[in-house]
Amino acid sequence: MKEQMHQVTLNFADGVSRSFSVTSQNSILDAALQAEIPLLYQCRSGSCSSCIAQLSEGDAVTRQGASSTLLASEYAAGQRLLCLCQAQSDCTFELGYGSEVGSSTAREVNVFVDSVERIASNVMRLVVELADGDWLDFRPGQFMQIDVPGYGAVRSYSPSSTAVDLPKMEFLVRLLPGGAMSGYLEERAASEDVLTLSGPYGAFFLREEKRRAPHIFVAGGTGLAPILSMIDALRQGSGRKPPMLLSFGCAVPDALFCLDGIELRQQWLPSLEARICVDREPREGLLHGSPVSALREGDVSAETVAYLCGPQPMINAATARLIELGADPANIFAEQFVPSN
Ligand code: FES
């Protein structure tokens, strides 16, 4: 098929626009990066959703034969993964982040294991510290990739700490039977081990420009990690804190973790309300049900900004519920986590 050139325009959320040319056979992400446009991306193969954008004009399609994480309904609504996307005409995309965001490029660093501690039936807390001379920065909500020593495997985790805590970073790791990181943490990890870590990655991060709006956080399991980082970043920021609602849930009480930390944050932040939920075996002080069922009439206003992190069914249910309660879909940001063994 004859290649054609098309003009692509990318509109960043801060009003900056950038245009460049791309052939109909090239990925739009590749062409944009060649033109030194600061886009968020990570896997370049359709599986991480970091490069998601909204097609607002023109025609652009997913490369034939490529598989992506986009739902058919999201594709029909104009969402595209730029790493798999080919322009069929001149086209325009809207990006959900400002032009300065993608310029903090990922880097590879060494970290030392500081501590490893089991904090629930199936969750470990891993604290690491950047090696001397190594540095990176990240936005609350973004994730890092960690090489699991001795397993030849790489795993992705969002810090539950913030950039203010650097050179230390804290991660909450869900233990999975046969999982590489689970095996390492349970059997081999020792203080002063050196790990290779790269990041930051991902388009799930606290939107600074919306920090005055009421916030809702919905977290399932270790999806709590990036949410704690976001809450702490709001706490560390200057000025009045917005109303915040955290709805956090696990299957059973034994699987819950960080409850003391959540309570402490409520003392520091009187505008933070927490609802802790379990699917089974409810006890006093816990709600029975999912963190989505804990959302109620009156929780949401038209300005509410929502951040969701957990398994895909929870994200789908929370998105639908928040929209039903009056949230603007443009103000709902989500990160799905996919357990890997
Ligand atoms: S970069 Fe991962 S889906 Fe495009």
mmCIF file of N, CA, C and O in Angstrom, residues 145-221:
data_model
loop_
_atom_site.group_PDB
_atom_site.id
_atom_site.type_symbol
_atom_site.label_atom_id
_atom_site.label_comp_id
_atom_site.label_asym_id
_atom_site.label_seq_id
_atom_site.Cartn_x
_atom_site.Cartn_y
_atom_site.Cartn_z
ATOM 1 N N GLN A 145 9.470 0.357 37.622
ATOM 2 C CA GLN A 145 9.698 -1.054 37.316
ATOM 3 C C GLN A 145 10.917 -1.530 38.096
ATOM 4 O O GLN A 145 11.939 -0.844 38.118
ATOM 5 N N ILE A 146 10.771 -2.685 38.735
ATOM 6 C CA ILE A 146 11.867 -3.211 39.547
ATOM 7 C C ILE A 146 12.283 -4.571 38.983
ATOM 8 O O ILE A 146 11.432 -5.438 38.747
ATOM 9 N N ASP A 147 13.585 -4.729 38.729
ATOM 10 C CA ASP A 147 14.129 -6.042 38.337
ATOM 11 C C ASP A 147 14.142 -6.922 39.571
ATOM 12 O O ASP A 147 14.742 -6.540 40.580
ATOM 13 N N VAL A 148 13.530 -8.083 39.495
ATOM 14 C CA VAL A 148 13.506 -8.973 40.658
ATOM 15 C C VAL A 148 14.778 -9.809 40.629
ATOM 16 O O VAL A 148 14.980 -10.610 39.711
ATOM 17 N N PRO A 149 15.681 -9.621 41.606
ATOM 18 C CA PRO A 149 16.983 -10.294 41.533
ATOM 19 C C PRO A 149 16.830 -11.813 41.523
ATOM 20 O O PRO A 149 16.066 -12.367 42.323
ATOM 21 N N GLY A 150 17.524 -12.457 40.602
ATOM 22 C CA GLY A 150 17.545 -13.913 40.560
ATOM 23 C C GLY A 150 16.362 -14.534 39.852
ATOM 24 O O GLY A 150 16.291 -15.752 39.710
ATOM 25 N N TYR A 151 15.408 -13.724 39.388
ATOM 26 C CA TYR A 151 14.218 -14.287 38.745
ATOM 27 C C TYR A 151 14.117 -13.897 37.262
ATOM 28 O O TYR A 151 13.229 -14.366 36.558
ATOM 29 N N GLY A 152 14.996 -12.990 36.809
ATOM 30 C CA GLY A 152 14.917 -12.547 35.414
ATOM 31 C C GLY A 152 13.557 -11.950 35.086
ATOM 32 O O GLY A 152 13.059 -12.114 33.970
ATOM 33 N N ALA A 153 12.938 -11.316 36.055
ATOM 34 C CA ALA A 153 11.591 -10.775 35.843
ATOM 35 C C ALA A 153 11.563 -9.309 36.268
ATOM 36 O O ALA A 153 12.335 -8.889 37.133
ATOM 37 N N VAL A 154 10.692 -8.539 35.619
ATOM 38 C CA VAL A 154 10.524 -7.130 35.955
ATOM 39 C C VAL A 154 9.083 -6.937 36.410
ATOM 40 O O VAL A 154 8.165 -7.450 35.787
ATOM 41 N N ARG A 155 8.880 -6.227 37.493
ATOM 42 C CA ARG A 155 7.534 -5.996 38.017
ATOM 43 C C ARG A 155 7.314 -4.498 38.222
ATOM 44 O O ARG A 155 8.260 -3.772 38.530
ATOM 45 N N SER A 156 6.069 -4.079 38.079
ATOM 46 C CA SER A 156 5.727 -2.656 38.189
ATOM 47 C C SER A 156 4.996 -2.377 39.495
ATOM 48 O O SER A 156 4.046 -3.103 39.825
ATOM 49 N N TYR A 157 5.430 -1.338 40.198
ATOM 50 C CA TYR A 157 4.775 -0.944 41.451
ATOM 51 C C TYR A 157 4.778 0.579 41.560
ATOM 52 O O TYR A 157 5.763 1.226 41.200
ATOM 53 N N SER A 158 3.704 1.103 42.118
ATOM 54 C CA SER A 158 3.649 2.547 42.388
ATOM 55 C C SER A 158 4.136 2.795 43.805
ATOM 56 O O SER A 158 3.691 2.100 44.728
ATOM 57 N N PRO A 159 4.999 3.766 44.007
ATOM 58 C CA PRO A 159 5.391 4.082 45.382
ATOM 59 C C PRO A 159 4.170 4.545 46.187
ATOM 60 O O PRO A 159 3.300 5.244 45.662
ATOM 61 N N SER A 160 4.122 4.142 47.461
ATOM 62 C CA SER A 160 3.104 4.688 48.360
ATOM 63 C C SER A 160 3.648 5.926 49.052
ATOM 64 O O SER A 160 2.925 6.616 49.757
ATOM 65 N N SER A 161 4.924 6.200 48.850
ATOM 66 C CA SER A 161 5.555 7.407 49.395
ATOM 67 C C SER A 161 5.485 8.510 48.330
ATOM 68 O O SER A 161 4.989 8.291 47.227
ATOM 69 N N THR A 162 6.013 9.682 48.668
ATOM 70 C CA THR A 162 6.024 10.782 47.692
ATOM 71 C C THR A 162 7.466 11.190 47.385
ATOM 72 O O THR A 162 8.404 10.729 48.053
ATOM 73 N N ALA A 163 7.621 12.099 46.428
ATOM 74 C CA ALA A 163 8.964 12.565 46.058
ATOM 75 C C ALA A 163 9.646 13.255 47.239
ATOM 76 O O ALA A 163 10.873 13.279 47.312
ATOM 77 N N VAL A 164 8.845 13.783 48.170
ATOM 78 C CA VAL A 164 9.430 14.450 49.343
ATOM 79 C C VAL A 164 10.217 13.453 50.200
ATOM 80 O O VAL A 164 11.157 13.815 50.883
ATOM 81 N N ASP A 165 9.811 12.176 50.153
ATOM 82 C CA ASP A 165 10.477 11.142 50.966
ATOM 83 C C ASP A 165 11.770 10.631 50.340
ATOM 84 O O ASP A 165 12.484 9.835 50.953
ATOM 85 N N LEU A 166 12.056 11.014 49.081
ATOM 86 C CA LEU A 166 13.293 10.561 48.443
ATOM 87 C C LEU A 166 14.493 11.001 49.286
ATOM 88 O O LEU A 166 14.438 12.057 49.903
ATOM 89 N N PRO A 167 15.562 10.236 49.427
ATOM 90 C CA PRO A 167 15.928 9.086 48.588
ATOM 91 C C PRO A 167 15.227 7.777 48.945
ATOM 92 O O PRO A 167 15.520 6.757 48.343
ATOM 93 N N LYS A 168 14.300 7.792 49.943
ATOM 94 C CA LYS A 168 13.607 6.532 50.246
ATOM 95 C C LYS A 168 12.339 6.422 49.421
ATOM 96 O O LYS A 168 11.686 7.429 49.116
ATOM 97 N N MET A 169 11.971 5.206 49.078
ATOM 98 C CA MET A 169 10.702 4.929 48.406
ATOM 99 C C MET A 169 10.086 3.707 49.056
ATOM 100 O O MET A 169 10.788 2.743 49.369
ATOM 101 N N GLU A 170 8.758 3.766 49.219
ATOM 102 C CA GLU A 170 8.051 2.640 49.847
ATOM 103 C C GLU A 170 7.088 2.040 48.826
ATOM 104 O O GLU A 170 6.398 2.761 48.113
ATOM 105 N N PHE A 171 7.053 0.712 48.777
ATOM 106 C CA PHE A 171 6.142 0.004 47.874
ATOM 107 C C PHE A 171 5.314 -0.998 48.679
ATOM 108 O O PHE A 171 5.799 -1.567 49.671
ATOM 109 N N LEU A 172 4.069 -1.210 48.255
ATOM 110 C CA LEU A 172 3.210 -2.219 48.871
ATOM 111 C C LEU A 172 3.031 -3.329 47.847
ATOM 112 O O LEU A 172 2.492 -3.091 46.769
ATOM 113 N N VAL A 173 3.501 -4.506 48.168
ATOM 114 C CA VAL A 173 3.544 -5.593 47.187
ATOM 115 C C VAL A 173 2.552 -6.680 47.579
ATOM 116 O O VAL A 173 2.620 -7.221 48.692
ATOM 117 N N ARG A 174 1.644 -6.976 46.672
ATOM 118 C CA ARG A 174 0.697 -8.062 46.932
ATOM 119 C C ARG A 174 1.395 -9.389 46.667
ATOM 120 O O ARG A 174 2.012 -9.583 45.614
ATOM 121 N N LEU A 175 1.314 -10.309 47.622
ATOM 122 C CA LEU A 175 1.965 -11.617 47.463
ATOM 123 C C LEU A 175 1.075 -12.528 46.637
ATOM 124 O O LEU A 175 -0.123 -12.645 46.904
ATOM 125 N N LEU A 176 1.695 -13.141 45.637
ATOM 126 C CA LEU A 176 0.954 -14.065 44.770
ATOM 127 C C LEU A 176 1.648 -15.414 44.809
ATOM 128 O O LEU A 176 2.881 -15.469 44.740
ATOM 129 N N PRO A 177 0.885 -16.513 44.898
ATOM 130 C CA PRO A 177 1.536 -17.826 44.900
ATOM 131 C C PRO A 177 2.373 -18.000 43.629
ATOM 132 O O PRO A 177 1.872 -17.791 42.522
ATOM 133 N N GLY A 178 3.648 -18.311 43.795
ATOM 134 C CA GLY A 178 4.518 -18.509 42.634
ATOM 135 C C GLY A 178 4.994 -17.220 41.995
ATOM 136 O O GLY A 178 5.689 -17.243 40.983
ATOM 137 N N GLY A 179 4.628 -16.080 42.553
ATOM 138 C CA GLY A 179 5.028 -14.799 41.967
ATOM 139 C C GLY A 179 6.518 -14.547 42.163
ATOM 140 O O GLY A 179 7.085 -14.921 43.194
ATOM 141 N N ALA A 180 7.145 -13.893 41.178
ATOM 142 C CA ALA A 180 8.591 -13.662 41.249
ATOM 143 C C ALA A 180 8.928 -12.727 42.410
ATOM 144 O O ALA A 180 9.764 -13.057 43.260
ATOM 145 N N MET A 181 8.288 -11.569 42.459
ATOM 146 C CA MET A 181 8.601 -10.634 43.545
ATOM 147 C C MET A 181 8.188 -11.228 44.888
ATOM 148 O O MET A 181 8.868 -11.026 45.894
ATOM 149 N N SER A 182 7.079 -11.970 44.898
ATOM 150 C CA SER A 182 6.629 -12.600 46.145
ATOM 151 C C SER A 182 7.699 -13.563 46.646
ATOM 152 O O SER A 182 8.051 -13.568 47.833
ATOM 153 N N GLY A 183 8.232 -14.402 45.737
ATOM 154 C CA GLY A 183 9.266 -15.360 46.116
ATOM 155 C C GLY A 183 10.495 -14.648 46.647
ATOM 156 O O GLY A 183 11.070 -15.032 47.672
ATOM 157 N N TYR A 184 10.899 -13.583 45.942
ATOM 158 C CA TYR A 184 12.086 -12.848 46.374
ATOM 159 C C TYR A 184 11.883 -12.250 47.770
ATOM 160 O O TYR A 184 12.724 -12.407 48.664
ATOM 161 N N LEU A 185 10.749 -11.578 47.967
ATOM 162 C CA LEU A 185 10.535 -10.890 49.250
ATOM 163 C C LEU A 185 10.373 -11.870 50.403
ATOM 164 O O LEU A 185 10.865 -11.633 51.504
ATOM 165 N N GLU A 186 9.697 -12.989 50.136
ATOM 166 C CA GLU A 186 9.422 -13.926 51.229
ATOM 167 C C GLU A 186 10.637 -14.783 51.583
ATOM 168 O O GLU A 186 10.806 -15.169 52.730
ATOM 169 N N GLU A 187 11.471 -15.078 50.565
ATOM 170 C CA GLU A 187 12.523 -16.067 50.823
ATOM 171 C C GLU A 187 13.940 -15.508 50.804
ATOM 172 O O GLU A 187 14.826 -16.054 51.454
ATOM 173 N N ARG A 188 14.175 -14.448 50.032
ATOM 174 C CA ARG A 188 15.574 -14.110 49.801
ATOM 175 C C ARG A 188 15.950 -12.686 50.146
ATOM 176 O O ARG A 188 17.132 -12.397 50.341
ATOM 177 N N ALA A 189 14.993 -11.792 50.163
ATOM 178 C CA ALA A 189 15.348 -10.371 50.298
ATOM 179 C C ALA A 189 16.065 -10.114 51.608
ATOM 180 O O ALA A 189 15.689 -10.645 52.653
ATOM 181 N N ALA A 190 17.120 -9.332 51.543
ATOM 182 C CA ALA A 190 17.867 -8.972 52.752
ATOM 183 C C ALA A 190 18.211 -7.499 52.660
ATOM 184 O O ALA A 190 18.399 -6.947 51.570
ATOM 185 N N SER A 191 18.299 -6.890 53.813
ATOM 186 C CA SER A 191 18.659 -5.486 53.871
ATOM 187 C C SER A 191 20.016 -5.298 53.186
ATOM 188 O O SER A 191 20.905 -6.144 53.312
ATOM 189 N N GLU A 192 20.139 -4.204 52.420
ATOM 190 C CA GLU A 192 21.356 -3.866 51.659
ATOM 191 C C GLU A 192 21.441 -4.595 50.322
ATOM 192 O O GLU A 192 22.391 -4.385 49.574
ATOM 193 N N ASP A 193 20.498 -5.478 49.995
ATOM 194 C CA ASP A 193 20.448 -6.000 48.616
ATOM 195 C C ASP A 193 20.375 -4.813 47.662
ATOM 196 O O ASP A 193 19.715 -3.809 47.967
ATOM 197 N N VAL A 194 20.996 -4.961 46.497
ATOM 198 C CA VAL A 194 20.910 -3.892 45.496
ATOM 199 C C VAL A 194 19.920 -4.315 44.409
ATOM 200 O O VAL A 194 20.032 -5.417 43.858
ATOM 201 N N LEU A 195 18.949 -3.457 44.133
ATOM 202 C CA LEU A 195 17.963 -3.720 43.087
ATOM 203 C C LEU A 195 18.112 -2.657 41.997
ATOM 204 O O LEU A 195 18.503 -1.528 42.275
ATOM 205 N N THR A 196 17.761 -3.053 40.766
ATOM 206 C CA THR A 196 17.725 -2.072 39.685
ATOM 207 C C THR A 196 16.281 -1.655 39.487
ATOM 208 O O THR A 196 15.386 -2.500 39.395
ATOM 209 N N LEU A 197 16.078 -0.357 39.439
ATOM 210 C CA LEU A 197 14.718 0.187 39.344
ATOM 211 C C LEU A 197 14.708 1.226 38.228
ATOM 212 O O LEU A 197 15.687 1.955 38.051
ATOM 213 N N SER A 198 13.642 1.284 37.453
ATOM 214 C CA SER A 198 13.544 2.348 36.447
ATOM 215 C C SER A 198 12.188 3.022 36.543
ATOM 216 O O SER A 198 11.203 2.426 36.973
ATOM 217 N N GLY A 199 12.143 4.275 36.158
ATOM 218 C CA GLY A 199 10.899 5.022 36.208
ATOM 219 C C GLY A 199 11.186 6.510 36.218
ATOM 220 O O GLY A 199 12.331 6.916 36.110
ATOM 221 N N PRO A 200 10.197 7.367 36.318
ATOM 222 C CA PRO A 200 8.800 6.987 36.523
ATOM 223 C C PRO A 200 8.093 6.714 35.198
ATOM 224 O O PRO A 200 8.518 7.184 34.149
ATOM 225 N N TYR A 201 6.995 5.962 35.284
ATOM 226 C CA TYR A 201 6.158 5.663 34.128
ATOM 227 C C TYR A 201 4.697 5.960 34.457
ATOM 228 O O TYR A 201 4.302 5.954 35.629
ATOM 229 N N GLY A 202 3.907 6.094 33.407
ATOM 230 C CA GLY A 202 2.458 6.097 33.582
ATOM 231 C C GLY A 202 1.809 7.464 33.572
ATOM 232 O O GLY A 202 2.420 8.468 33.934
ATOM 233 N N ALA A 203 0.565 7.465 33.113
ATOM 234 C CA ALA A 203 -0.213 8.700 33.009
ATOM 235 C C ALA A 203 -1.214 8.831 34.150
ATOM 236 O O ALA A 203 -2.087 9.682 34.105
ATOM 237 N N PHE A 204 -1.107 7.947 35.164
ATOM 238 C CA PHE A 204 -1.979 8.033 36.335
ATOM 239 C C PHE A 204 -1.216 8.805 37.392
ATOM 240 O O PHE A 204 -0.257 8.285 37.974
ATOM 241 N N PHE A 205 -1.585 10.045 37.597
ATOM 242 C CA PHE A 205 -0.890 10.852 38.604
ATOM 243 C C PHE A 205 -1.810 11.984 39.031
ATOM 244 O O PHE A 205 -2.790 12.303 38.354
ATOM 245 N N LEU A 206 -1.504 12.554 40.171
ATOM 246 C CA LEU A 206 -2.309 13.625 40.742
ATOM 247 C C LEU A 206 -2.279 14.841 39.817
ATOM 248 O O LEU A 206 -1.207 15.313 39.451
ATOM 249 N N ARG A 207 -3.465 15.318 39.454
ATOM 250 C CA ARG A 207 -3.552 16.497 38.571
ATOM 251 C C ARG A 207 -3.432 17.750 39.439
ATOM 252 O O ARG A 207 -4.374 18.125 40.143
ATOM 253 N N GLU A 208 -2.251 18.372 39.373
ATOM 254 C CA GLU A 208 -1.978 19.544 40.212
ATOM 255 C C GLU A 208 -3.002 20.644 39.980
ATOM 256 O O GLU A 208 -3.406 21.337 40.909
ATOM 257 N N GLU A 209 -3.415 20.800 38.709
ATOM 258 C CA GLU A 209 -4.311 21.916 38.385
ATOM 259 C C GLU A 209 -5.709 21.723 38.980
ATOM 260 O O GLU A 209 -6.507 22.643 39.013
ATOM 261 N N LYS A 210 -5.994 20.522 39.475
ATOM 262 C CA LYS A 210 -7.325 20.271 40.060
ATOM 263 C C LYS A 210 -7.247 20.075 41.569
ATOM 264 O O LYS A 210 -8.171 19.551 42.176
ATOM 265 N N ARG A 211 -6.152 20.473 42.180
ATOM 266 C CA ARG A 211 -5.953 20.107 43.590
ATOM 267 C C ARG A 211 -6.923 20.808 44.537
ATOM 268 O O ARG A 211 -7.080 20.400 45.676
ATOM 269 N N ARG A 212 -7.581 21.868 44.118
ATOM 270 C CA ARG A 212 -8.549 22.547 44.997
ATOM 271 C C ARG A 212 -9.928 21.883 44.946
ATOM 272 O O ARG A 212 -10.786 22.169 45.771
ATOM 273 N N ALA A 213 -10.169 21.017 43.975
ATOM 274 C CA ALA A 213 -11.492 20.390 43.810
ATOM 275 C C ALA A 213 -11.683 19.284 44.847
ATOM 276 O O ALA A 213 -10.713 18.728 45.357
ATOM 277 N N PRO A 214 -12.951 18.948 45.180
ATOM 278 C CA PRO A 214 -13.171 17.794 46.059
ATOM 279 C C PRO A 214 -12.609 16.532 45.398
ATOM 280 O O PRO A 214 -12.733 16.357 44.180
ATOM 281 N N HIS A 215 -11.974 15.679 46.208
ATOM 282 C CA HIS A 215 -11.336 14.469 45.676
ATOM 283 C C HIS A 215 -12.031 13.219 46.206
ATOM 284 O O HIS A 215 -12.369 13.154 47.391
ATOM 285 N N ILE A 216 -12.182 12.237 45.328
ATOM 286 C CA ILE A 216 -12.609 10.898 45.761
ATOM 287 C C ILE A 216 -11.531 9.910 45.318
ATOM 288 O O ILE A 216 -11.090 9.938 44.156
ATOM 289 N N PHE A 217 -11.114 9.062 46.236
ATOM 290 C CA PHE A 217 -10.133 8.018 45.924
ATOM 291 C C PHE A 217 -10.796 6.669 46.165
ATOM 292 O O PHE A 217 -11.348 6.444 47.246
ATOM 293 N N VAL A 218 -10.735 5.795 45.186
ATOM 294 C CA VAL A 218 -11.299 4.456 45.353
ATOM 295 C C VAL A 218 -10.165 3.458 45.130
ATOM 296 O O VAL A 218 -9.541 3.449 44.059
ATOM 297 N N ALA A 219 -9.872 2.649 46.146
ATOM 298 C CA ALA A 219 -8.719 1.737 46.053
ATOM 299 C C ALA A 219 -9.131 0.328 46.442
ATOM 300 O O ALA A 219 -9.802 0.119 47.455
ATOM 301 N N GLY A 220 -8.712 -0.627 45.622
ATOM 302 C CA GLY A 220 -8.902 -2.037 45.950
ATOM 303 C C GLY A 220 -7.551 -2.672 46.203
ATOM 304 O O GLY A 220 -6.620 -2.530 45.395
ATOM 305 N N GLY A 221 -7.365 -3.340 47.351
ATOM 306 C CA GLY A 221 -6.103 -4.024 47.648
ATOM 307 C C GLY A 221 -4.917 -3.078 47.583
ATOM 308 O O GLY A 221 -4.990 -1.931 48.040
#
